[in-house]
Amino acid sequence: MSNSRLAQIAVTRNNRISRKSAITPMMEAVEERRLMATFAVTTVADSGTGSLRDALTKANKSSDTDLIQFKIGSGAKTIQPTSALPFIKYAVTLDGTTQSGYAGKPLIEIRGDKTSGDGIRVGGGNSTVKGLIINRFSGNGMILVNKGGNTITGNWIGLDKTGTVAAKNGAKGIVVSTSANKIEKNVISGNGSSGLQFWSAASYGNFAYGNYIGTDYTGEKSVGNISTGIAINASASNTIGGTADTQRNVISGNKSNGIVVNKSGSRNNKIVGNYIGTNKTGDKALGNVAYGVEISQPNNTVQNNVISGNGKTGLVLWLSTASGTKVTGNYIGTDKTGKIAIANLWRGIEVTNGAKDNIIGGTGIGERNIISGNKQNGVSVYQGSNNKFFNNYVGVDVTGTKKLANGGDGFRLVQTNTTLISGGIIGYNTGYGVHNGASKLTVVTGVKLIDDPLFLIKMT
C-alpha cells in the first residue's frame, strides 16, 4: 500500500477518534445525599454528643425523615434544657418509647424549669412525638406550626413522672396551628391554661382521640388544666373523639369548661363519643368546674357523648352565632348506661342569648338525647328562634320507664320564638313538663307526659 494511502487511513482514523471523544458524555458530580438517619440520645446532658439538643440539631441538617431514639441507660431519666431546644424544621420521629424499660408509661422527662418559652416545637410536618413527659416549661408544652400531618401519641404533658401530680407548663399543653394532625392517647393535664388548643384557620381537619384531658394517667383522678380542657378557637372541621371506644376522650376535672368552640370560623367540628365530666368508666362524677361543652359558633355536631357531673350546665349553645348545630344521642346528667344520675349542677342543656336554628334530638332511637338527673331544668331556652327538639327523654331514664328527674322544669322557655318540642317523653321533673314563659309560637306535639303538667301552653 502506498505511503499516501497509509497517511489517508491514519487521518480518517484520527478523525473518528476525535468525533467519538466529542460525543462521549462526561461524568457529572453527584450531589451528596443522606438517607434517613438514626440518632441516639445517650446522655441527660444538655449539650455535646449524645444529647437531645445535639440529636435535634443533626436532624435539622437534612430534610429526610430522621429517627431520634433514647438509649440513656435504663429506666426513668430527666433532661433539663438550659435554653430553648432546637425548633424541629424537618420531619422527625422523636421516640421516647425506645428507652430501655419502657412498658407503656413514659420514662423520658423533658423538664423546662431551667429555661423559658415553649417545650417541643414541631414545624417540619409529618413528624411523630411519642412516649415523652413534657412539663414545667414557662410557655406551652408543645406547639405544632407551619406544616401538618403530625402524630402526637402516648405523651404526658403537664404531669410529673408519676402521672398523678401536676407539673404544669405555664400556658397550654399542646397548641395546634396546622392541619391533619393526630393527637392520640396522651394525658394532657395540670397545665396553666387550656389542655389542648386548636388555634386559627390554619388548624383544620385535625383528630383528637383516646386522650385523658384534665385527669391523671388512670383517668380516675382530677388533675385539671387551669382553663378549658379542649379549646377550638377559629378552627374548623376538627374531630374530638370517635365512634369506637378506643377513640373516646375523657375530658374531665378542668378548672373551666370541658370543651369550648368559639371565635369566628369554628364550624363543622364534631364532638363524638366522649366522656365529659366523668371518670374513664363513665360511672362517677369528675366534673369540669364550669360547662361540659360550650358552643357559640355555627354548624357543629355533638353526638353520643356522656356530658355529666359538671359544675354548671352540661351543654350550652349561646349567642346568635350558635346556629345549625346538631345534638344527638347524648346522655346529659346520667352515667354511661343512662340509668343512674350524675347531675350537672345547673341545667342539662341551655340554648340561650339568641341561639337559633339548632336541632336537639332526631327521628331515630339512637338520635334521642337523655336529659335527666340534672339539678335544675332539663332544658332551658332563652331568647333565640326556630330551635327544634325531637324525641328526647327529659326526666326519665334511657328505658323511658323509670324516674330520673331534673330538679326544675323539663323545659323552661323564656322569650323564645318558634320553639318546637316533638315526640319523646317528659316526666317526673320537679317543676312543669314545659314552662312557656313569655315565649311565642311554641309547639309541643306528640310528647308523652308523665306526672308533669304543662304551663301556659297547649299540646297537640
Coordinates of C-alpha atoms in Angstrom, one line a residue, residues 313-317 327 330 332 344 346-351 360 369-371 374 377-381 389 392 410:
T313 CA -74.6 23.2 82.6
G314 CA -73.8 20.1 80.6
L315 CA -74.2 21.7 77.1
V316 CA -74.6 25.4 76.3
L317 CA -75.4 26.8 72.8
V327 CA -77.1 17.5 69.2
N330 CA -76.1 12.2 74.2
I332 CA -76.7 14.6 79.7
N344 CA -74.8 18.6 86.1
W346 CA -77.1 23.6 86.7
R347 CA -79.1 22.7 83.6
G348 CA -78.8 19.7 81.2
I349 CA -78.9 21.9 78.1
E350 CA -79.1 25.6 77.6
V351 CA -80.0 27.2 74.3
I360 CA -81.6 18.6 69.5
N369 CA -80.9 12.6 74.0
I370 CA -81.4 11.5 77.6
I371 CA -81.5 14.8 79.5
N374 CA -79.7 17.4 86.4
N377 CA -84.1 22.4 84.5
G378 CA -83.5 19.7 82.0
V379 CA -83.6 22.2 79.1
S380 CA -83.6 26.0 79.3
V381 CA -84.2 28.1 76.1
F389 CA -86.3 19.3 69.9
N392 CA -85.8 13.4 73.7
G410 CA -88.3 19.6 82.0

